Amino acid sequence: MNETRRAVLDALAEGPVAGPDLADRFDVSRNAVWKHVEALRDAGFEIHSSDAGYELIAVPEFGGPTVQYGLEAPFDVEYHDAIASTNDRARELAATSESDVVVLADEQTGGRGRLDREWAGPSGGVWLSLLVRPDVPPSHAPLLTLAAAVAVTRAAREAGVPAEIKWPNDVVVPADGGDGDGDSSARGGRKLAGILTEMEGEADRVSWAVVGVGVNANLPGERLPAEATSVQEESGPVERRVFVQRLLETFDKLRADPDAVLPAWREYAATLGQRVRVETPAGTVEGNAVDVAVPGALVVETDEGRVRVHAGDCEHLRPA
Ligand code: BT5
């Protein structure tokens, strides 16, 4: 949404305002004002017009302009009702000079998880990919995944869901409902969200990173895979516009303050203190998960000593 349109929208939200006044205020023609109003109506904003002028009555439930409206983070939002994969679209944009763009969809028909696994993306979810160009070495990219996990967890908790983070990239609702008595299911809870970070880098710097976030927001249980849950199932439907805004705002703050990522992650971690088995590309690691270390490695206390695991699938085991 361009700056004038955003400013027109802000003005309409403050009460009836006459078209000519808007034209004067923003130094554009009356016709241009009318075009902005019509474009906003097309995007689903309900704008009432009377003798007193234009007035914003309601914002759309979901979409690009409605997420950008009131968003306190510098992202442009490209919205699709349906798309194969927001990560694929963000990767296309990565080939241009775009940055700080969020590709957002209501429905994803060819969503991907890690290792080319399928990701179910029915209408009603929050499927988004952030295209960013952080000035960090490629080895630090996992911090983006952790930051996104913190951002999702915070937004989910604000929506009333006792979400926790399962290393490295899952946001889950523990089977014990988050009361911390350790009685989690063997796999570590029901999955609320997953994150898929992809990037391209040179030796010392990330060229682009696409952080793909999938959150089961307003989805009934029967539309979810087994072992999954949704915000709707846990605490009722959520205003997705607000959910996405909070998520993007937290992510934006954390990327500006990388030192804050690990402490926030530890605070929400379901994995720390658990007995885990991690299938890594180099083999299986089993032991107690004791910490997370820069840039996102899980520290596991094994019979042979401490091991840092950088990637893999993590299973929470029942205490021995
Ligand atoms: C992930 O992979 O958890 C990363 C998922 C990332 C999805 C987002 S949506 C926006 C963006 N665009 C994309 O195309 N992708 C990203 P992984 O850890 O490999 O988990 C995948 C596994 O989770 C699957 O094999 C299923 O078992 C399970 N799964 C699939 N869909 C799910 C869903 N909607 N909710 C919970 N679990 C699901």
Coordinates of C-alpha atoms and ligand atoms in Angstrom, one line a residue:
M1 CA 0.0 0.0 0.0
N2 CA 1.5 3.3 -1.0
E3 CA 2.1 6.1 1.6
T4 CA -0.7 8.4 0.5
R5 CA -3.2 5.6 0.5
R6 CA -2.1 4.6 4.0
A7 CA -2.4 8.2 5.1
V8 CA -5.9 8.6 3.6
L9 CA -6.9 5.5 5.4
D10 CA -5.6 6.8 8.7
A11 CA -7.5 10.0 8.1
L12 CA -10.8 8.2 7.3
A13 CA -10.4 6.2 10.6
E14 CA -10.6 9.4 12.6
G15 CA -14.1 10.3 11.5
P16 CA -15.9 11.8 8.5
V17 CA -13.5 13.8 6.4
A18 CA -14.5 15.6 3.2
G19 CA -12.8 14.7 0.0
P20 CA -11.6 18.2 -0.8
D21 CA -10.0 18.5 2.7
L22 CA -8.2 15.2 2.0
A23 CA -7.0 16.5 -1.3
D24 CA -5.7 19.7 0.3
R25 CA -4.1 17.8 3.2
F26 CA -2.2 15.4 1.0
D27 CA -1.6 17.8 -1.9
V28 CA -3.3 15.5 -4.5
S29 CA -6.3 16.0 -6.8
R30 CA -9.9 15.3 -5.7
N31 CA -9.9 12.6 -8.3
A32 CA -6.9 11.0 -6.8
V33 CA -8.6 10.9 -3.4
W34 CA -11.6 9.3 -4.9
K35 CA -9.4 6.7 -6.5
H36 CA -7.7 5.9 -3.2
V37 CA -11.1 5.5 -1.5
E38 CA -12.3 3.2 -4.3
A39 CA -9.2 1.1 -4.1
L40 CA -9.6 0.7 -0.4
R41 CA -13.2 -0.3 -0.9
D42 CA -12.1 -2.9 -3.5
A43 CA -9.7 -4.2 -0.9
G44 CA -12.6 -4.8 1.5
F45 CA -12.5 -1.7 3.7
E46 CA -16.0 -0.5 4.5
I47 CA -16.0 3.3 3.8
H48 CA -19.2 5.2 4.4
S49 CA -19.8 8.4 2.5
S50 CA -22.2 11.1 3.6
D51 CA -22.5 14.9 3.4
A52 CA -19.8 15.1 6.2
G53 CA -17.4 13.1 4.0
Y54 CA -15.8 9.7 4.1
E55 CA -15.5 7.5 7.1
L56 CA -13.9 4.2 7.8
I57 CA -16.5 1.8 9.3
A58 CA -14.8 -1.6 9.2
V59 CA -11.6 -3.2 8.1
P60 CA -11.5 -6.5 6.2
E61 CA -10.8 -9.7 8.3
F62 CA -7.7 -10.6 6.3
G63 CA -5.6 -9.5 3.3
G64 CA -2.6 -7.3 2.5
P65 CA -3.8 -3.8 3.1
T66 CA -5.6 -4.8 6.3
V67 CA -2.5 -6.3 7.7
Q68 CA -0.4 -3.3 6.7
Y69 CA -3.0 -0.9 8.2
G70 CA -1.7 -0.1 11.7
L71 CA 1.3 -2.4 11.3
E72 CA 4.3 -1.2 13.3
A73 CA 7.0 -2.9 11.2
P74 CA 8.4 -1.9 7.9
F75 CA 7.0 -4.8 5.8
D76 CA 5.1 -4.6 2.5
V77 CA 2.5 -7.3 2.4
E78 CA 1.7 -9.2 -0.9
Y79 CA -1.5 -11.1 -0.3
H80 CA -2.9 -14.1 -2.2
D81 CA -6.2 -15.8 -1.6
A82 CA -4.5 -19.0 -2.7
I83 CA -1.0 -19.8 -3.8
A84 CA 1.1 -22.9 -4.2
S85 CA 3.7 -21.9 -1.7
T86 CA 4.5 -18.5 -0.2
N87 CA 8.1 -19.6 0.2
D88 CA 8.3 -20.2 -3.6
R89 CA 6.8 -16.8 -4.3
A90 CA 9.2 -15.1 -1.8
R91 CA 12.1 -16.8 -3.5
E92 CA 11.0 -15.4 -6.9
L93 CA 10.9 -11.9 -5.3
A94 CA 14.4 -12.6 -3.9
A95 CA 15.7 -12.7 -7.4
T96 CA 14.6 -9.0 -7.8
S97 CA 15.9 -6.2 -5.5
E98 CA 12.9 -6.5 -3.2
S99 CA 13.4 -6.8 0.5
D100 CA 11.2 -6.7 3.7
V101 CA 8.3 -8.2 1.8
V102 CA 5.9 -10.6 3.4
V103 CA 4.0 -12.9 1.1
L104 CA 0.8 -13.9 2.8
A105 CA -1.9 -16.4 1.8
D106 CA -5.2 -17.6 3.1
E107 CA -4.7 -21.0 1.4
Q108 CA -1.6 -22.8 0.3
T109 CA -2.0 -25.7 -2.2
G110 CA 1.6 -26.8 -2.5
G111 CA 3.2 -25.9 0.9
R112 CA 6.5 -27.4 1.8
G113 CA 8.0 -28.4 5.1
R114 CA 11.7 -29.3 5.6
L115 CA 13.3 -32.1 3.5
D116 CA 10.5 -31.6 0.9
R117 CA 7.8 -32.9 3.3
E118 CA 4.3 -31.7 2.6
W119 CA 2.7 -28.9 4.6
A120 CA -1.1 -28.8 4.7
G121 CA -2.4 -25.3 4.1
P122 CA -6.2 -25.1 4.0
S123 CA -8.1 -21.8 3.9
G124 CA -8.2 -20.2 7.3
G125 CA -4.5 -20.5 8.2
V126 CA -1.7 -18.0 8.4
W127 CA 0.7 -19.0 5.7
L128 CA 3.4 -16.4 5.2
S129 CA 7.0 -15.9 4.1
L130 CA 9.3 -13.1 5.0
L131 CA 11.9 -12.0 2.5
V132 CA 14.8 -10.3 4.4
R133 CA 18.3 -9.4 3.6
P134 CA 20.1 -9.3 7.0
D135 CA 23.7 -8.2 7.1
V136 CA 24.9 -11.3 8.8
P137 CA 27.1 -14.3 7.8
P138 CA 25.2 -17.4 6.6
S139 CA 26.1 -19.3 9.7
H140 CA 23.8 -16.9 11.7
A141 CA 20.7 -17.6 9.6
P142 CA 19.3 -20.1 12.1
L143 CA 18.7 -17.2 14.5
L144 CA 16.0 -16.0 12.0
T145 CA 14.2 -19.3 12.5
L146 CA 14.4 -19.0 16.3
A147 CA 13.2 -15.4 16.1
A148 CA 10.3 -16.5 14.0
A149 CA 9.5 -19.2 16.5
V150 CA 9.5 -16.7 19.3
A151 CA 7.3 -14.3 17.3
V152 CA 4.7 -17.1 16.6
T153 CA 4.7 -18.2 20.2
R154 CA 4.2 -14.7 21.5
A155 CA 1.3 -14.1 19.1
A156 CA -0.2 -17.5 20.0
R157 CA 0.0 -16.8 23.7
E158 CA -1.6 -13.4 23.2
A159 CA -4.4 -15.3 21.5
G160 CA -4.8 -17.5 24.6
V161 CA -2.9 -20.6 23.4
P162 CA -0.2 -22.0 25.8
A163 CA 2.3 -22.4 23.0
E164 CA 5.9 -23.6 23.5
I165 CA 8.8 -24.0 21.1
K166 CA 10.1 -27.5 20.2
W167 CA 13.6 -27.3 18.8
P168 CA 14.4 -26.2 16.2
N169 CA 11.4 -25.0 14.3
D170 CA 8.1 -26.2 15.7
V171 CA 5.6 -24.3 17.8
V172 CA 3.6 -26.8 19.8
V173 CA 0.9 -27.1 22.5
P174 CA 2.1 -29.6 25.1
A175 CA -0.2 -32.4 25.8
D176 CA -0.2 -31.4 29.4
G177 CA -1.7 -28.0 28.4
G178 CA 1.5 -26.2 29.2
D179 CA 1.3 -26.6 33.0
G180 CA 4.9 -27.7 32.9
D181 CA 4.4 -31.0 34.8
G182 CA 6.4 -32.7 32.1
D183 CA 3.7 -35.1 31.0
S184 CA 4.1 -34.3 27.3
S185 CA 3.3 -36.7 24.6
A186 CA 6.2 -38.8 23.2
R187 CA 6.6 -36.5 20.2
G188 CA 6.5 -33.3 22.2
G189 CA 3.0 -32.0 21.9
R190 CA 0.6 -31.1 19.1
K191 CA 2.0 -29.0 16.3
L192 CA 0.5 -25.5 16.0
A193 CA 3.1 -24.0 13.6
G194 CA 6.2 -24.9 11.6
I195 CA 8.9 -22.7 10.1
L196 CA 11.0 -23.3 7.0
T197 CA 13.9 -21.0 6.5
E198 CA 15.7 -21.0 3.1
M199 CA 18.6 -18.8 2.1
E200 CA 21.3 -18.0 -0.3
G201 CA 24.6 -16.6 0.8
E202 CA 28.1 -15.7 -0.1
A203 CA 31.0 -16.7 2.2
D204 CA 30.5 -13.8 4.6
R205 CA 27.1 -12.5 4.1
V206 CA 23.5 -13.7 3.5
S207 CA 22.2 -12.5 0.1
W208 CA 18.6 -13.3 1.0
A209 CA 16.7 -15.3 3.5
V210 CA 13.1 -16.5 3.2
V211 CA 11.5 -17.3 6.5
G212 CA 8.4 -19.3 5.9
V213 CA 5.9 -19.5 8.7
G214 CA 2.8 -21.7 8.8
V215 CA 0.4 -21.3 11.6
N216 CA -2.8 -23.3 12.0
A217 CA -5.0 -20.4 12.9
N218 CA -8.7 -20.7 12.2
L219 CA -8.9 -24.3 11.3
P220 CA -11.2 -27.0 12.7
G221 CA -9.5 -30.2 13.9
E222 CA -10.9 -32.3 11.0
R223 CA -9.0 -30.2 8.5
L224 CA -5.7 -30.7 10.3
P225 CA -3.2 -33.6 10.0
A226 CA -3.0 -36.0 12.9
E227 CA -0.8 -34.6 15.8
A228 CA -1.6 -31.1 14.8
T229 CA -3.7 -28.4 16.5
S230 CA -4.9 -24.9 15.8
V231 CA -5.6 -21.7 17.5
Q232 CA -9.3 -22.2 16.9
E233 CA -9.1 -25.7 18.5
E234 CA -7.2 -24.4 21.5
S235 CA -8.9 -21.1 22.3
G236 CA -11.4 -20.2 19.5
P237 CA -11.1 -18.2 16.3
V238 CA -8.5 -15.5 16.2
E239 CA -8.4 -12.2 14.3
R240 CA -5.8 -13.2 11.8
R241 CA -5.0 -9.6 10.9
V242 CA -4.0 -8.9 14.4
F243 CA -2.2 -12.2 14.8
V244 CA 0.0 -11.5 11.8
Q245 CA 0.7 -7.9 12.9
R246 CA 1.9 -9.1 16.3
L247 CA 4.0 -11.8 14.7
L248 CA 5.7 -9.4 12.2
E249 CA 6.3 -6.7 14.9
T250 CA 8.0 -9.2 17.3
F251 CA 10.1 -10.6 14.4
D252 CA 11.1 -7.1 13.4
K253 CA 12.2 -6.2 16.9
L254 CA 14.2 -9.4 17.4
R255 CA 16.0 -9.1 14.1
A256 CA 17.2 -5.6 15.2
D257 CA 18.3 -7.0 18.6
P258 CA 19.8 -10.5 17.9
D259 CA 21.1 -10.8 21.5
A260 CA 17.5 -10.9 22.7
V261 CA 16.6 -14.0 20.6
L262 CA 18.1 -16.8 22.6
P263 CA 16.8 -15.6 26.0
A264 CA 13.3 -15.2 24.6
W265 CA 13.6 -18.6 23.0
R266 CA 14.7 -20.3 26.2
E267 CA 11.8 -18.7 28.0
Y268 CA 9.4 -20.5 25.7
A269 CA 11.3 -23.7 25.1
A270 CA 9.5 -27.0 25.6
T271 CA 12.7 -28.9 24.6
L272 CA 15.0 -27.7 27.3
G273 CA 15.1 -30.1 30.3
Q274 CA 13.7 -32.9 28.2
R275 CA 15.2 -36.2 27.3
V276 CA 15.5 -36.1 23.5
R277 CA 16.5 -38.1 20.5
V278 CA 17.6 -36.1 17.5
E279 CA 18.0 -37.6 14.1
T280 CA 20.8 -35.5 12.5
P281 CA 22.4 -35.9 9.1
A282 CA 25.4 -37.3 10.9
G283 CA 23.5 -39.8 13.0
T284 CA 21.4 -40.1 16.1
V285 CA 22.0 -38.1 19.3
E286 CA 20.3 -39.0 22.5
G287 CA 20.5 -37.3 25.9
N288 CA 19.2 -34.4 27.9
A289 CA 18.6 -31.1 26.1
V290 CA 20.3 -28.6 28.3
D291 CA 20.6 -25.4 26.3
V292 CA 20.4 -23.6 23.0
A293 CA 23.6 -21.9 21.8
V294 CA 24.4 -19.4 19.0
P295 CA 23.3 -19.5 16.3
G296 CA 20.6 -22.0 17.2
A297 CA 22.3 -25.2 18.1
L298 CA 20.8 -27.6 20.6
V299 CA 23.2 -28.6 23.4
V300 CA 22.6 -32.2 24.4
E301 CA 24.2 -33.9 27.4
T302 CA 24.9 -37.4 26.2
D303 CA 26.7 -40.4 27.8
E304 CA 29.8 -39.3 25.9
G305 CA 29.6 -35.6 27.0
R306 CA 28.0 -32.5 25.6
V307 CA 27.2 -32.4 21.9
R308 CA 26.0 -29.5 19.8
V309 CA 23.4 -30.4 17.3
H310 CA 22.8 -27.9 14.4
A311 CA 20.0 -29.6 12.4
G312 CA 17.7 -32.5 12.7
D313 CA 14.4 -33.9 13.8
C314 CA 13.9 -33.9 17.5
E315 CA 11.8 -36.3 19.5
H316 CA 10.9 -35.7 23.1
L317 CA 11.3 -39.0 25.0
R318 CA 9.7 -40.0 28.2
P319 CA 12.0 -39.5 31.1
A320 CA 14.1 -42.7 31.7
Ligands
BT5_1 C1 7.9 -27.5 9.0 O1 8.5 -28.6 8.4 O2 7.3 -27.6 10.1 C2 7.9 -26.3 8.2 C3 6.6 -25.8 7.7 C4 6.6 -24.5 7.0 C5 5.4 -24.2 6.4 C6 5.3 -22.7 5.9 S1 3.8 -22.2 5.4 C7 4.4 -20.8 4.6 C8 5.7 -21.2 4.0 N1 5.5 -21.7 2.6 C9 5.8 -23.0 2.5 O3 5.7 -23.7 1.4 N2 6.2 -23.5 3.6 C10 6.2 -22.5 4.7 P1 8.7 -30.0 9.1 O4 9.4 -29.8 10.4 O5 9.4 -30.8 8.0 O6 7.3 -30.6 9.3 C11 6.5 -31.1 8.3 C12 5.6 -32.2 8.9 O7 4.6 -31.5 9.7 C13 4.8 -33.0 7.9 O8 5.5 -34.1 7.5 C14 3.5 -33.4 8.6 O9 3.8 -34.5 9.5 C15 3.3 -32.2 9.6 N3 2.4 -31.2 9.0 C16 2.0 -30.9 7.8 N4 1.1 -29.9 7.7 C17 0.9 -29.5 9.0 C18 0.1 -28.6 9.5 N5 -0.7 -27.7 8.8 N6 0.1 -28.5 10.9 C19 0.8 -29.3 11.7 N7 1.6 -30.2 11.2 C20 1.7 -30.4 9.8

